Structure formats: C-alpha cells, structure tokens
Short mmCIF file of C-alpha atoms and ligand atoms in Angstrom, two decimals:
data_model
loop_
_atom_site.label_atom_id
_atom_site.label_comp_id
_atom_site.label_asym_id
_atom_site.label_seq_id
_atom_site.Cartn_x
_atom_site.Cartn_y
_atom_site.Cartn_z
CA MET O 1 42.40 77.37 77.70
CA ARG O 2 44.19 74.06 77.17
CA PHE O 3 47.45 73.89 75.26
CA SER O 4 49.04 70.69 73.94
CA VAL O 5 51.97 69.79 71.71
CA VAL O 6 52.01 67.13 68.98
CA GLY O 7 54.17 66.18 66.00
CA GLY O 8 52.98 66.55 62.42
CA GLU O 9 51.51 69.51 60.57
CA GLY O 10 48.15 69.72 62.30
CA PHE O 11 45.91 68.65 59.41
CA ASP O 12 44.58 65.67 61.35
CA GLN O 13 43.92 67.07 64.85
CA GLY O 14 40.14 67.35 64.49
CA THR O 15 40.24 71.05 65.38
CA ASP O 16 37.85 73.69 64.08
CA ALA O 17 40.75 75.50 62.43
CA LEU O 18 44.37 75.12 61.47
CA VAL O 19 46.43 78.29 61.84
CA CYS O 20 49.39 78.66 59.48
CA LEU O 21 51.84 81.44 60.26
CA MET O 22 53.54 82.41 57.01
CA ALA O 23 56.33 84.82 56.19
CA LYS O 24 56.19 87.03 53.12
CA ASP O 25 56.49 85.00 49.92
CA GLU O 26 56.96 81.79 51.92
CA LYS O 27 56.19 78.60 49.99
CA ASN O 28 54.24 75.87 51.75
CA GLU O 29 53.77 72.98 49.37
CA GLN O 30 51.64 70.89 51.65
CA LEU O 31 49.21 73.77 52.14
CA GLU O 32 49.10 74.43 48.41
CA ASN O 33 48.28 70.77 47.81
CA ILE O 34 45.38 70.99 50.19
CA LEU O 35 44.01 74.40 49.29
CA GLY O 36 44.60 74.11 45.55
CA ASP O 37 44.68 77.44 43.74
CA ALA O 38 43.17 79.37 46.61
CA LEU O 39 46.51 80.34 48.10
CA ALA O 40 47.96 81.56 44.80
CA SER O 41 44.77 83.48 44.08
CA LEU O 42 44.87 85.22 47.47
CA ARG O 43 48.45 86.14 46.78
CA GLU O 44 47.70 87.44 43.30
CA ARG O 45 44.88 89.60 44.56
CA LYS O 46 47.16 90.83 47.35
CA VAL O 47 44.63 89.67 49.95
CA PHE O 48 47.17 87.45 51.66
CA GLU O 49 50.88 87.72 50.93
CA GLY O 50 52.24 86.92 54.37
CA LYS O 51 52.57 90.59 55.31
CA GLU O 52 52.45 91.59 58.97
CA GLY O 53 48.86 92.09 60.10
CA GLN O 54 47.29 90.10 57.23
CA VAL O 55 44.85 87.35 58.23
CA SER O 56 42.65 85.23 55.94
CA VAL O 57 40.18 82.47 56.67
CA LEU O 58 39.55 79.73 54.09
CA PRO O 59 37.26 76.69 54.23
CA ALA O 60 39.32 73.49 54.20
CA PRO O 61 38.39 70.39 52.18
CA ASP O 62 36.85 67.50 54.14
CA GLY O 63 39.00 64.60 55.27
CA GLY O 64 39.76 62.42 58.29
CA GLY O 65 40.36 64.75 61.22
CA ALA O 66 40.79 67.70 58.86
CA PRO O 67 40.14 71.19 60.22
CA LYS O 68 37.01 73.00 59.03
CA PHE O 69 38.97 76.16 58.24
CA VAL O 70 42.52 77.23 57.54
CA ILE O 71 43.51 80.59 59.03
CA LEU O 72 46.52 82.21 57.40
CA ALA O 73 48.38 84.84 59.41
CA GLY O 74 51.27 86.90 58.07
CA LEU O 75 54.66 87.15 59.76
CA GLY O 76 56.11 89.86 57.52
CA ASP O 77 59.69 89.61 56.35
CA GLU O 78 60.73 86.96 58.84
CA ALA O 79 59.67 84.99 61.88
CA SER O 80 60.79 86.65 65.12
CA PRO O 81 59.31 86.23 68.61
CA GLU O 82 57.43 89.51 68.11
CA SER O 83 56.06 88.70 64.65
CA VAL O 84 55.00 85.23 65.87
CA ARG O 85 53.26 86.74 68.91
CA CYS O 86 51.39 89.26 66.75
CA ALA O 87 50.36 86.81 64.02
CA SER O 88 49.27 84.14 66.54
CA ALA O 89 47.22 86.73 68.43
CA LEU O 90 45.45 87.99 65.30
CA ALA O 91 44.73 84.44 64.13
CA ALA O 92 43.36 83.42 67.54
CA ARG O 93 41.16 86.50 67.72
CA ARG O 94 39.86 85.79 64.23
CA ALA O 95 39.07 82.21 65.26
CA ARG O 96 37.11 83.50 68.23
CA ALA O 97 35.25 86.04 66.10
CA GLU O 98 34.19 83.13 63.85
CA SER O 99 33.01 81.19 66.94
CA LEU O 100 35.67 78.50 66.46
CA LYS O 101 36.53 76.70 69.68
CA SER O 102 39.67 74.71 68.88
CA VAL O 103 42.70 75.53 66.78
CA ALA O 104 45.88 73.74 65.74
CA VAL O 105 48.85 76.01 65.11
CA SER O 106 51.52 74.82 62.77
CA ALA O 107 54.86 75.74 64.31
CA SER O 108 56.99 73.79 61.89
CA THR O 109 57.90 76.66 59.62
CA THR O 110 58.05 79.39 62.23
CA GLY O 111 61.32 79.01 63.33
CA ASN O 112 63.61 78.65 60.76
CA GLY O 113 65.22 81.58 62.62
CA PHE O 114 64.85 80.49 66.21
CA GLU O 115 64.54 77.40 68.29
CA ALA O 116 61.52 75.27 69.14
CA ARG O 117 61.17 76.37 72.75
CA GLU O 118 61.15 80.03 71.85
CA ALA O 119 58.75 79.56 68.94
CA ALA O 120 56.28 77.67 71.15
CA GLN O 121 56.58 80.31 73.88
CA ALA O 122 55.87 83.10 71.38
CA ILE O 123 52.79 81.32 69.98
CA VAL O 124 51.39 80.76 73.48
CA GLU O 125 52.06 84.39 74.44
CA GLY O 126 50.33 85.64 71.29
CA VAL O 127 47.26 83.44 71.78
CA GLY O 128 47.05 83.82 75.58
CA LEU O 129 47.58 87.59 75.61
CA GLY O 130 45.63 88.31 72.42
CA LEU O 131 42.48 86.52 73.59
CA TYR O 132 42.42 88.31 76.95
CA ARG O 133 39.26 90.17 77.81
CA MET O 134 37.58 91.14 81.00
CA GLY O 135 34.00 90.13 80.53
CA LYS O 136 32.79 89.90 84.09
CA TYR O 137 31.10 93.30 84.17
CA LYS O 138 28.89 92.54 81.15
CA SER O 139 25.61 90.83 81.98
CA GLY O 140 23.66 88.33 79.90
CA ASP O 141 24.58 86.07 77.02
CA ASN O 142 26.29 87.75 74.11
CA ASP O 143 29.02 87.25 71.54
CA GLU O 144 31.57 87.97 74.18
CA LYS O 145 30.94 84.55 75.69
CA ASN O 146 32.60 82.68 72.78
CA GLU O 147 36.01 81.34 73.77
CA VAL O 148 38.76 79.38 72.07
CA SER O 149 39.26 76.59 74.57
CA ARG O 150 41.77 74.22 72.93
CA VAL O 151 45.05 75.06 71.21
CA VAL O 152 47.28 72.34 69.72
CA LEU O 153 50.83 73.30 68.78
CA CYS O 154 52.13 71.16 65.95
CA GLY O 155 55.84 70.67 65.64
CA GLY O 156 56.07 69.22 62.15
CA ARG O 157 58.68 66.53 61.66
CA GLY O 158 61.90 68.15 62.72
CA ARG O 159 60.85 69.89 65.94
CA ASN O 160 61.95 68.90 69.42
CA LEU O 161 58.59 68.31 71.12
CA SER O 162 59.86 68.32 74.69
CA ALA O 163 61.53 71.70 74.09
CA MET O 164 58.21 72.92 72.70
CA ARG O 165 56.42 71.68 75.82
CA ARG O 166 58.84 73.65 78.01
CA GLY O 167 58.13 76.72 75.87
CA VAL O 168 54.38 76.19 76.27
CA ARG O 169 54.64 75.85 80.04
CA TYR O 170 56.75 78.97 80.40
CA GLY O 171 54.67 80.97 77.90
CA ARG O 172 51.55 80.09 79.88
CA ALA O 173 53.11 81.33 83.13
CA LEU O 174 53.96 84.64 81.43
CA CYS O 175 50.42 85.01 80.02
CA GLU O 176 48.79 84.15 83.32
CA GLY O 177 50.94 86.72 85.15
CA THR O 178 50.26 89.40 82.55
CA ASN O 179 46.53 88.69 82.37
CA TYR O 180 46.30 88.72 86.17
CA ALA O 181 47.90 92.19 86.15
CA ARG O 182 45.42 93.26 83.44
CA ASP O 183 42.50 92.03 85.55
CA LEU O 184 43.70 94.10 88.50
CA ILE O 185 44.25 97.21 86.35
CA ASN O 186 40.82 96.85 84.71
CA THR O 187 39.07 96.40 88.07
CA PRO O 188 37.30 99.66 88.90
CA SER O 189 38.68 101.69 91.80
CA ASN O 190 35.57 101.19 93.95
CA GLU O 191 36.43 97.48 94.07
CA LYS O 192 40.16 97.74 94.63
CA ARG O 193 40.65 100.24 97.44
CA PRO O 194 43.92 99.43 99.24
CA PRO O 195 42.60 96.88 101.78
CA ALA O 196 40.59 95.09 99.05
CA LEU O 197 43.54 95.02 96.66
CA ALA O 198 45.77 93.68 99.44
CA ASP O 199 43.22 90.90 100.06
CA MET O 200 43.31 89.97 96.37
CA ALA O 201 47.11 89.83 96.46
CA ARG O 202 47.00 87.68 99.61
CA ALA O 203 44.55 85.26 98.01
CA MET O 204 46.76 85.00 94.91
CA ALA O 205 49.84 84.38 97.08
CA ARG O 206 48.03 81.59 98.92
CA ARG O 207 46.97 79.94 95.66
CA GLU O 208 50.49 80.17 94.23
CA GLY O 209 52.41 79.12 97.34
CA LEU O 210 54.10 82.50 97.87
CA LYS O 211 54.81 83.91 101.31
CA CYS O 212 52.76 87.05 101.88
CA ARG O 213 52.98 89.81 104.47
CA VAL O 214 50.53 92.71 104.52
CA LEU O 215 51.55 95.78 106.52
CA ASP O 216 48.68 97.89 107.87
CA GLU O 217 48.66 101.59 108.68
CA LYS O 218 49.82 101.12 112.29
CA GLN O 219 52.77 98.98 111.27
CA MET O 220 53.77 101.48 108.59
CA ALA O 221 53.45 104.33 111.09
CA ARG O 222 55.70 102.42 113.50
CA MET O 223 58.26 102.12 110.71
CA LYS O 224 57.92 105.87 110.13
CA MET O 225 56.80 105.66 106.50
CA GLY O 226 55.70 109.30 106.61
CA ALA O 227 56.00 109.86 102.85
CA LEU O 228 53.74 106.98 101.82
CA LEU O 229 51.26 107.65 104.64
CA SER O 230 50.92 111.33 103.68
CA VAL O 231 49.47 110.33 100.29
CA ASN O 232 46.64 108.32 101.84
CA ARG O 233 45.54 110.94 104.39
CA GLY O 234 42.57 112.07 102.31
CA SER O 235 41.19 108.55 101.90
CA SER O 236 38.47 107.04 104.05
CA GLU O 237 40.20 103.64 103.71
CA PRO O 238 43.60 102.79 105.21
CA PRO O 239 46.72 102.11 103.11
CA ARG O 240 48.49 98.75 102.82
CA MET O 241 51.90 97.47 101.86
CA VAL O 242 51.95 93.98 100.37
CA VAL O 243 55.20 92.01 100.45
CA LEU O 244 55.37 88.73 98.54
CA GLU O 245 58.30 86.34 98.76
CA TYR O 246 59.37 83.57 96.43
CA ARG O 247 62.16 81.41 97.91
CA PRO O 248 63.27 78.43 95.85
CA GLU O 249 64.56 75.30 97.59
CA GLY O 250 68.30 75.32 97.96
CA ALA O 251 68.70 79.09 97.55
CA ARG O 252 67.52 80.19 100.98
CA SER O 253 70.71 82.05 101.82
CA GLN O 254 71.04 83.82 98.46
CA LYS O 255 70.02 87.51 98.50
CA PRO O 256 66.82 88.14 96.57
CA ILE O 257 66.13 90.39 93.62
CA ALA O 258 63.31 92.83 94.37
CA PHE O 259 60.42 94.27 92.36
CA VAL O 260 58.70 97.38 93.75
CA GLY O 261 55.42 98.84 92.42
CA LYS O 262 53.42 102.06 92.73
CA GLY O 263 49.91 101.12 93.74
CA VAL O 264 47.79 104.28 93.75
CA THR O 265 44.34 102.71 93.46
CA PHE O 266 42.94 106.06 92.37
CA ASP O 267 44.74 109.35 91.78
CA THR O 268 42.54 112.44 92.01
CA GLY O 269 45.69 114.53 92.37
CA GLY O 270 44.68 115.33 95.96
CA ILE O 271 44.36 119.03 96.88
CA SER O 272 46.37 119.84 93.71
CA ILE O 273 43.37 118.29 92.00
CA LYS O 274 43.50 117.00 88.42
CA PRO O 275 41.16 118.32 85.72
CA SER O 276 38.06 116.16 85.28
CA GLY O 277 38.65 115.11 81.64
CA GLY O 278 40.05 111.58 81.48
CA LEU O 279 40.13 111.24 85.26
CA GLU O 280 38.55 107.78 84.99
CA LEU O 281 41.91 106.58 83.62
CA MET O 282 43.48 107.18 87.02
CA THR O 283 41.95 103.87 88.02
CA THR O 284 45.07 102.48 86.27
CA ASP O 285 47.49 104.33 88.55
CA MET O 286 48.26 101.05 90.31
CA SER O 287 49.68 99.46 87.14
CA GLY O 288 53.17 99.31 88.67
CA ALA O 289 51.84 97.32 91.63
CA ALA O 290 49.79 95.15 89.26
CA ALA O 291 52.93 94.39 87.21
CA VAL O 292 54.79 93.36 90.37
CA LEU O 293 51.93 91.09 91.51
CA GLY O 294 51.58 89.62 88.01
CA ALA O 295 55.31 89.01 87.81
CA MET O 296 55.24 87.26 91.19
CA LEU O 297 52.49 84.98 89.90
CA ALA O 298 54.56 84.19 86.79
CA VAL O 299 57.63 83.62 89.00
CA ALA O 300 55.71 81.26 91.29
CA ARG O 301 54.73 79.18 88.25
CA SER O 302 58.01 79.25 86.34
CA LYS O 303 60.26 78.74 89.39
CA PRO O 304 63.53 80.58 88.73
CA ARG O 305 66.57 79.70 90.83
CA VAL O 306 66.91 83.14 92.47
CA PRO O 307 64.75 84.33 95.40
CA VAL O 308 62.38 87.15 94.43
CA ILE O 309 60.62 89.76 96.58
CA GLY O 310 57.63 91.78 95.35
CA VAL O 311 56.70 94.95 97.26
CA THR O 312 53.69 97.14 96.51
CA GLY O 313 52.66 100.38 98.24
CA LEU O 314 48.86 100.64 98.07
CA VAL O 315 47.23 104.02 98.71
CA GLU O 316 44.38 106.18 97.43
CA ASN O 317 45.11 109.85 96.62
CA MET O 318 41.88 111.64 97.54
CA VAL O 319 40.59 115.11 98.43
CA ASP O 320 39.42 115.63 102.02
CA GLY O 321 39.61 117.94 105.01
CA ASP O 322 42.36 115.74 106.34
CA ALA O 323 44.28 115.41 103.05
CA THR O 324 47.90 116.54 102.75
CA ARG O 325 48.20 120.20 101.73
CA PRO O 326 50.69 121.81 99.35
CA GLY O 327 53.37 123.24 101.66
CA ASP O 328 53.19 120.39 104.17
CA ILE O 329 56.49 118.78 105.17
CA VAL O 330 56.71 115.03 105.81
CA ARG O 331 59.51 112.76 107.02
CA SER O 332 60.25 109.61 105.04
CA MET O 333 61.30 106.29 106.56
CA LYS O 334 64.86 107.05 105.45
CA GLY O 335 64.76 110.21 107.61
CA THR O 336 64.77 112.59 104.62
CA THR O 337 62.31 115.47 105.05
CA ILE O 338 60.19 116.34 102.01
CA GLU O 339 58.23 119.49 101.18
CA ILE O 340 55.04 118.65 99.30
CA HIS O 341 54.51 121.37 96.71
CA ASN O 342 52.14 119.37 94.55
CA THR O 343 49.97 116.61 95.99
CA ASP O 344 49.61 115.14 92.49
CA ALA O 345 53.30 114.12 92.53
CA GLU O 346 52.37 111.32 94.95
CA GLY O 347 53.79 108.20 93.32
CA ARG O 348 57.36 109.16 94.18
CA LEU O 349 56.36 109.54 97.86
CA VAL O 350 54.92 106.02 97.89
CA LEU O 351 58.02 104.61 96.18
CA ALA O 352 60.42 106.56 98.43
CA ASP O 353 59.27 104.52 101.43
CA ALA O 354 58.69 101.30 99.51
CA LEU O 355 62.23 101.39 98.06
CA HIS O 356 63.82 102.26 101.39
CA TYR O 357 61.88 99.54 103.20
CA THR O 358 62.85 96.94 100.58
CA ARG O 359 66.50 97.94 100.72
CA GLU O 360 66.70 97.93 104.53
CA LYS O 361 64.72 94.79 105.15
CA TYR O 362 65.90 92.50 102.32
CA LYS O 363 69.31 93.87 101.27
CA PRO O 364 68.42 92.79 97.71
CA GLN O 365 70.92 92.21 94.89
CA CYS O 366 68.96 94.78 92.90
CA MET O 367 65.64 96.65 92.87
CA ILE O 368 63.44 97.27 89.82
CA ASP O 369 60.56 99.66 90.39
CA LEU O 370 57.61 100.23 88.07
CA ALA O 371 55.31 103.22 88.25
CA THR O 372 52.81 105.25 86.26
CA LEU O 373 54.89 108.14 87.51
CA THR O 374 54.76 111.09 85.13
CA GLY O 375 52.77 112.53 82.26
CA ALA O 376 56.13 114.00 81.20
CA CYS O 377 57.40 110.52 80.30
CA MET O 378 54.47 110.14 77.90
CA VAL O 379 55.33 113.52 76.39
CA ALA O 380 58.91 112.33 75.86
CA LEU O 381 58.35 108.79 74.57
CA GLY O 382 54.73 108.50 73.52
CA GLN O 383 52.17 106.02 74.77
CA LYS O 384 53.87 102.77 73.86
CA VAL O 385 57.37 103.07 75.29
CA THR O 386 58.57 102.76 78.88
CA GLY O 387 61.12 105.26 80.20
CA MET O 388 64.02 103.46 81.87
CA TYR O 389 66.39 105.00 84.44
CA GLY O 390 68.98 103.41 86.66
CA THR O 391 72.28 103.31 88.44
CA HIS O 392 73.80 100.05 87.25
CA ASP O 393 74.87 99.70 83.61
CA GLU O 394 74.77 95.91 83.47
CA LEU O 395 71.27 95.78 84.98
CA LEU O 396 70.11 98.55 82.62
CA GLY O 397 71.49 96.55 79.69
CA ARG O 398 69.63 93.41 80.74
CA VAL O 399 66.33 95.26 81.09
CA ARG O 400 66.83 97.02 77.76
CA ASP O 401 67.50 93.69 76.01
CA LEU O 402 64.44 92.13 77.63
CA GLY O 403 62.39 95.10 76.45
CA GLU O 404 63.37 94.20 72.89
CA ARG O 405 62.79 90.50 73.37
CA THR O 406 59.39 90.80 75.04
CA GLY O 407 58.01 93.56 72.83
CA ASP O 408 57.47 95.76 75.95
CA ARG O 409 59.86 98.37 74.60
CA VAL O 410 61.96 100.51 76.94
CA TRP O 411 64.24 103.47 76.28
CA HIS O 412 67.14 104.51 78.51
CA MET O 413 66.75 108.03 79.90
CA PRO O 414 69.37 110.10 81.80
CA LEU O 415 69.93 110.73 85.50
CA PHE O 416 72.36 113.65 85.17
CA PRO O 417 73.27 115.19 88.55
CA GLU O 418 71.40 118.43 87.81
CA TYR O 419 68.07 116.58 87.94
CA GLY O 420 68.86 115.63 91.54
CA GLU O 421 69.88 119.24 92.29
CA ALA O 422 66.48 120.39 91.05
CA MET O 423 64.76 118.28 93.73
CA LYS O 424 66.36 120.04 96.73
CA GLY O 425 63.89 121.66 99.14
CA LYS O 426 63.88 125.20 100.55
CA LEU O 427 62.79 124.34 104.09
CA ALA O 428 63.17 120.56 103.95
CA ASP O 429 65.85 118.28 102.49
CA MET O 430 63.93 117.64 99.30
CA CYS O 431 60.87 118.87 97.45
CA ASN O 432 58.45 116.50 95.73
CA ILE O 433 58.49 118.52 92.49
CA SER O 434 61.29 120.35 90.73
CA GLY O 435 61.25 124.11 90.31
CA ALA O 436 61.97 123.71 86.60
CA ARG O 437 59.18 123.25 84.12
CA TRP O 438 60.93 120.72 81.87
CA GLY O 439 62.33 117.22 82.23
CA GLY O 440 59.63 116.10 84.68
CA ALA O 441 60.19 112.37 84.14
CA ASN O 442 63.93 112.77 84.78
CA THR O 443 63.57 114.85 87.94
CA ALA O 444 61.00 112.36 89.28
CA ALA O 445 63.48 109.53 88.65
CA ALA O 446 66.25 111.52 90.35
CA PHE O 447 63.99 111.86 93.41
CA LEU O 448 63.67 108.07 93.56
CA GLN O 449 67.42 107.59 93.10
CA HIS O 450 68.01 109.17 96.53
CA PHE O 451 65.95 106.38 98.14
CA ALA O 452 67.35 103.51 96.05
CA ASP O 453 70.74 104.75 97.24
CA GLU O 454 73.59 102.24 96.73
CA THR O 455 71.45 99.27 95.72
CA PRO O 456 71.71 98.52 91.96
CA TRP O 457 68.42 99.95 90.76
CA VAL O 458 66.29 100.40 87.66
CA HIS O 459 63.17 102.55 87.50
CA LEU O 460 60.57 102.01 84.77
CA ASP O 461 58.13 104.87 84.16
CA ILE O 462 55.16 103.08 82.57
CA ALA O 463 52.70 106.02 82.51
CA GLY O 464 52.35 105.66 78.71
CA PRO O 465 52.21 101.91 78.01
CA SER O 466 50.33 100.85 81.19
CA HIS O 467 47.04 101.02 79.36
CA THR O 468 45.88 101.46 75.81
CA GLY O 469 42.79 103.00 74.28
CA LYS O 470 43.43 101.24 70.96
CA ALA O 471 44.07 97.51 70.81
CA ASP O 472 47.40 96.10 69.50
CA PRO O 473 47.44 92.50 68.21
CA TYR O 474 48.16 91.09 71.65
CA ARG O 475 47.23 94.04 73.85
CA PRO O 476 43.45 94.46 73.97
CA GLU O 477 42.06 97.82 75.06
CA GLY O 478 42.58 98.57 78.77
CA GLY O 479 45.39 97.62 81.12
CA THR O 480 48.29 96.04 79.22
CA GLY O 481 50.24 94.36 82.02
CA VAL O 482 53.38 96.01 80.64
CA GLY O 483 56.52 94.96 82.49
CA VAL O 484 55.29 91.60 83.79
CA ARG O 485 57.18 89.60 81.16
CA ILE O 486 60.31 91.75 81.55
CA LEU O 487 60.38 91.12 85.32
CA ALA O 488 59.60 87.40 85.08
CA GLU O 489 62.19 86.87 82.33
CA LEU O 490 64.77 88.83 84.32
CA ALA O 491 64.24 86.48 87.28
CA MET O 492 64.23 83.38 85.08
CA GLY O 493 67.58 84.22 83.45
CA TRP O 494 69.12 85.72 86.59
CA LYS O 495 72.91 85.83 86.96
CA ARG O 496 74.78 87.68 89.67
CA LEU O 497 75.59 91.28 88.72
CA THR O 498 79.21 92.40 88.56
CA PRO O 499 79.72 95.34 90.91
CA GLN O 500 79.47 98.67 89.16
CA GLU O 501 82.80 100.45 88.96
CA GLY O 502 82.23 104.17 89.26
CA LYS O 503 78.95 105.77 88.38
CA ALA O 504 76.57 104.45 85.76
CA TYR O 505 76.44 106.26 82.45
CA GLY O 506 74.52 109.50 82.87
CA CYS O 507 74.45 109.49 86.69
N1 BES H 601 49.64 109.23 88.00
C1 BES H 601 50.19 110.44 87.51
C2 BES H 601 50.97 110.27 86.21
C3 BES H 601 50.18 109.85 85.00
C4 BES H 601 49.67 110.80 84.15
C5 BES H 601 50.01 108.52 84.70
C6 BES H 601 48.95 110.40 83.05
C7 BES H 601 49.29 108.11 83.59
C8 BES H 601 48.77 109.06 82.76
C9 BES H 601 51.14 111.04 88.53
O1 BES H 601 50.84 110.80 89.86
C10 BES H 601 51.10 112.52 88.33
O2 BES H 601 50.06 113.08 88.48
N2 BES H 601 52.23 113.12 88.00
C11 BES H 601 52.31 114.51 87.76
C12 BES H 601 53.58 115.03 88.35
C13 BES H 601 53.67 116.54 88.39
C14 BES H 601 52.68 117.11 89.35
C15 BES H 601 55.07 116.93 88.78
C16 BES H 601 52.29 114.76 86.26
O3 BES H 601 52.89 113.98 85.51
O4 BES H 601 51.65 115.70 85.83
ZN1 ZN H 602 49.41 112.17 90.69
ZN1 ZN H 603 49.76 109.01 90.24
#
C-alpha cells in the first residue's frame, strides 16, 4: 500500500473514493456544496450523523479529477487518535468491500483537537491495521484478492504537510510491526515450530538491519536454562532463544531497554493436558514473542535514539514419554530450584530464564515482558484488556499512558507480597503454581518478579487481547499484535527513568 500527502481537500486527486471523517453534527460546507441535499437527507434519516461506527457511501458528481464516491465515516463526539483510527479503518474496509483501489482521506478537519503529525499517524494506523488480512492460505481467485493500493492524505489549507509526512512514516512503521506480529500469530503451529520461527525472526532481522543471535539447545544448556528447557522436553523439535539488537549510531555505550516475549509455539498443557475444546487457539501462545519481534521491526524502521534488545524464548509444550512430569524439580539459570506442579503453567518457566538472561547479559535500563500467561487474567479483565504488573512506578505510568494513547488498553494489577509467598515450594525454592485457587494472574506475575529482580520491570499479561474471535474496526479476527505499538512508542519517546525510591505501589 502506498501512502502520500498533499495539500487541498482531496476532491481532485483522481482517486476512486474520497473519505471524509466527520464528528457528530460537524458542518462541512464544501462537502454540502458538492453533495447537495444528500448529506442533510442522510442526517435527517439518521443514516449518517457522524456517530462512531457509522459509514456511508455516496456517488460523487463528475468533475476533473473528482472521486467516484464519497465515503463518510463518523468520529463520534470528537476527533481523538482512537476515533480517527476506528473511522479510517471502517472507511478503508468499506472501500475494499466496494472494490475501490485508491482513496483520498481528508485530514483537514480531523484535528481540530490534535496536531497534524498525530492525525496523519492515526489515519495510517487505522487504514494499515484495519485492512490487514492473512490471505495466503486461501487458494484461487476470490473477493479476498481486492486490495486498496493507494491512499492519499489531504491536509487542507492550514496543515503542516511535512509534519503529516513524518506522521505517515511513523504510522507505517507501527502498522508494519503490528501486522508482522499478526502474521506470525496467525501462522499455524506446524509451520512455526521453534527452529522455523527462529529462522523467520533471523530473516526479518537481516532485512531490517538488526543484529540477531539465535541460541540453540546446547548453548542454552551450557547457560543452565533448566526452567525454559524443561518446557520443551516433550517436543520432537529443539527450542530456540532469539536475541535481536537495535543499536543507533552515537548511542553505543548507552544501556539498552529490553523487551522479552513468551514464545510457546503450541501449548498442549503438557502432561497436565488441556481439554480439547478450543485447543487450536493455543497456536497463539507465542503472541508475546510475536509482539517483541513486531516491535523490533517497528523500532528498526522508526529509529529511536535508545538501544533496544528483543529477547524471545521459543519452545513447544507437548506430551511425550520424555516430557516434564508434575512433581519434577528443575533448576533455573538464576540458580532458583522450581517444583513443577502443573506443566500447563509453562510460560513463567520460559520467562524466568529469558528475564534472567536478559538482565545478566545486557544490564538493561528496564525490561518489559509480554506473555499470554494466564486464563485468570482474562477472568479478571475480559478479552480486550491487558493486565499490567511491575516494580517501577514511573515505568508503569508510561506504559499505562501509552495503553490509552494506542488503544491497546492496560490495567494496573497488584504485586502484594502475599502473592510471592504463595509461590514458595515445599521441596524446592519455588513452585510453578500457587496453592491458592484465586488470583492466578497475580501469583504468576509474582513468580516472574523474582527473576526480574532489581531491574525496573513491567509485565503485560496479554492472554485476553492477543487474539480476537470478533473483529474490531482495526483488529480483524485472529492475532491482534497487541503491545507492538506500546513497545515501539515507549522506545521512540524514551527518557531515562528516575531511580525508584522504595518499593513500587503494591509491591
Ligand atoms: N497459555 C496459557 C494461558 C492462556 C489461556 C492464554 C487461555 C490464552 C488463553 C498458559 O500457559 C496456561 O495454561 N496457564 C494456566 C496456568 C495455571 C495452570 C496455573 C491457566 O491459566 O490456566
Ligand atoms: Zn499452559
Ligand atoms: Zn501457555
């Protein structure tokens, strides 16, 4: 898809359609002049009043370079990055459904509330994320081959076009990162077993100019990553750990920020096997790793000033004569011994070693991990909200604010000391599940806290929002790529953290 930026209102761009994003009861004289009574009539009949979610397509009168259709999309009460993303996505999807190939989007009125760069970024995110689909497993020619291939953003008279171009460039990087993560999540597990997924990450790193290191089973065994390795014992394929590095010129000596992802390419539950209903969704249990890889792609293209490390632990949790048994005790890279009482609580074992490795090797300024960690987090927050935990108030605040800004909503959850107490082992130092029935997302987070140790850390439990069975305006069914834009935006706006005085709230 090609994006460009021009001045004017977009009536003369020779596109198949002109998209007008309109707030509730917004007046647009120029549009009224062109469409005559049609606009007022739509409003009267309550077909289009600028409400959120409303989209209407109208034929446009002929004229030099005039669009064939006008697509109206409602912003609701006011233009915000989220309402612009949603309206742009719905308009773009409507254009595609009508087999239209090129659209101009009028950005002149969206933005009375916010600046040109941000408005352009939000339009690109809406279009780029809303039009995502993974068609490669469908054979033959069908409707799903129609694509919108050209999008022209029109800045009106007053808009700063170079600021809009910056917004377009950055918005594209965020879409490409998110859609890359979605592709990985939507790839079936038979095509993304750990070595294959590591190869895909390596190929991406090469294309994007990122440094890439892939640790194999022997190297991980030498580093004594007993927790991570125990999860993969039932698999007929070996595990991998992929480490990507982004180092900007002139910041070589600065400590990096680190993103760490759970990459369980399929989670059967292991010997503590899961019930069969819905098991096919466990192909998405590598969404944390996908978010980290997608964020690294977005980082490589948007070039923040801070170095960034992306670490993913890739394993397959299978059932086998050699699989880890409930009751087994393993030793993590940190030296902590862990009793495995439930082989389905495997993500925390992968992250225990991935977090410790990242901390030891890179001494990062902070670590953010993402994982489809617990069903309990979905019980607490529903399917659309990420559970956020952490040990550094300022970092937690930044991630919470980015959750609001990006539309990938997060909610701060507690790490009270009793959750850590509940993870103590009987024979070993720790147990991989708590004895208590309740608060499973919190006790899982407390387990991770032990391995994040003193490094400022945030954990995002994305079990709910990692995939969706029902499309949102800019999240088609399947993997959502949740977290990619939060991570990339965190890197882009990075400022040094002030050291935490005392414990974080709730720790
Ligand atoms: N991958 C699952 C969590 C999950 C569940 C993600 C549903 C997405 C949708 C994780 O490995 C798991 O099985 N967790 C267990 C932990 C329990 C055994 C303590 C869970 O949540 O049931
Ligand atoms: Zn599991
Ligand atoms: Zn899992």
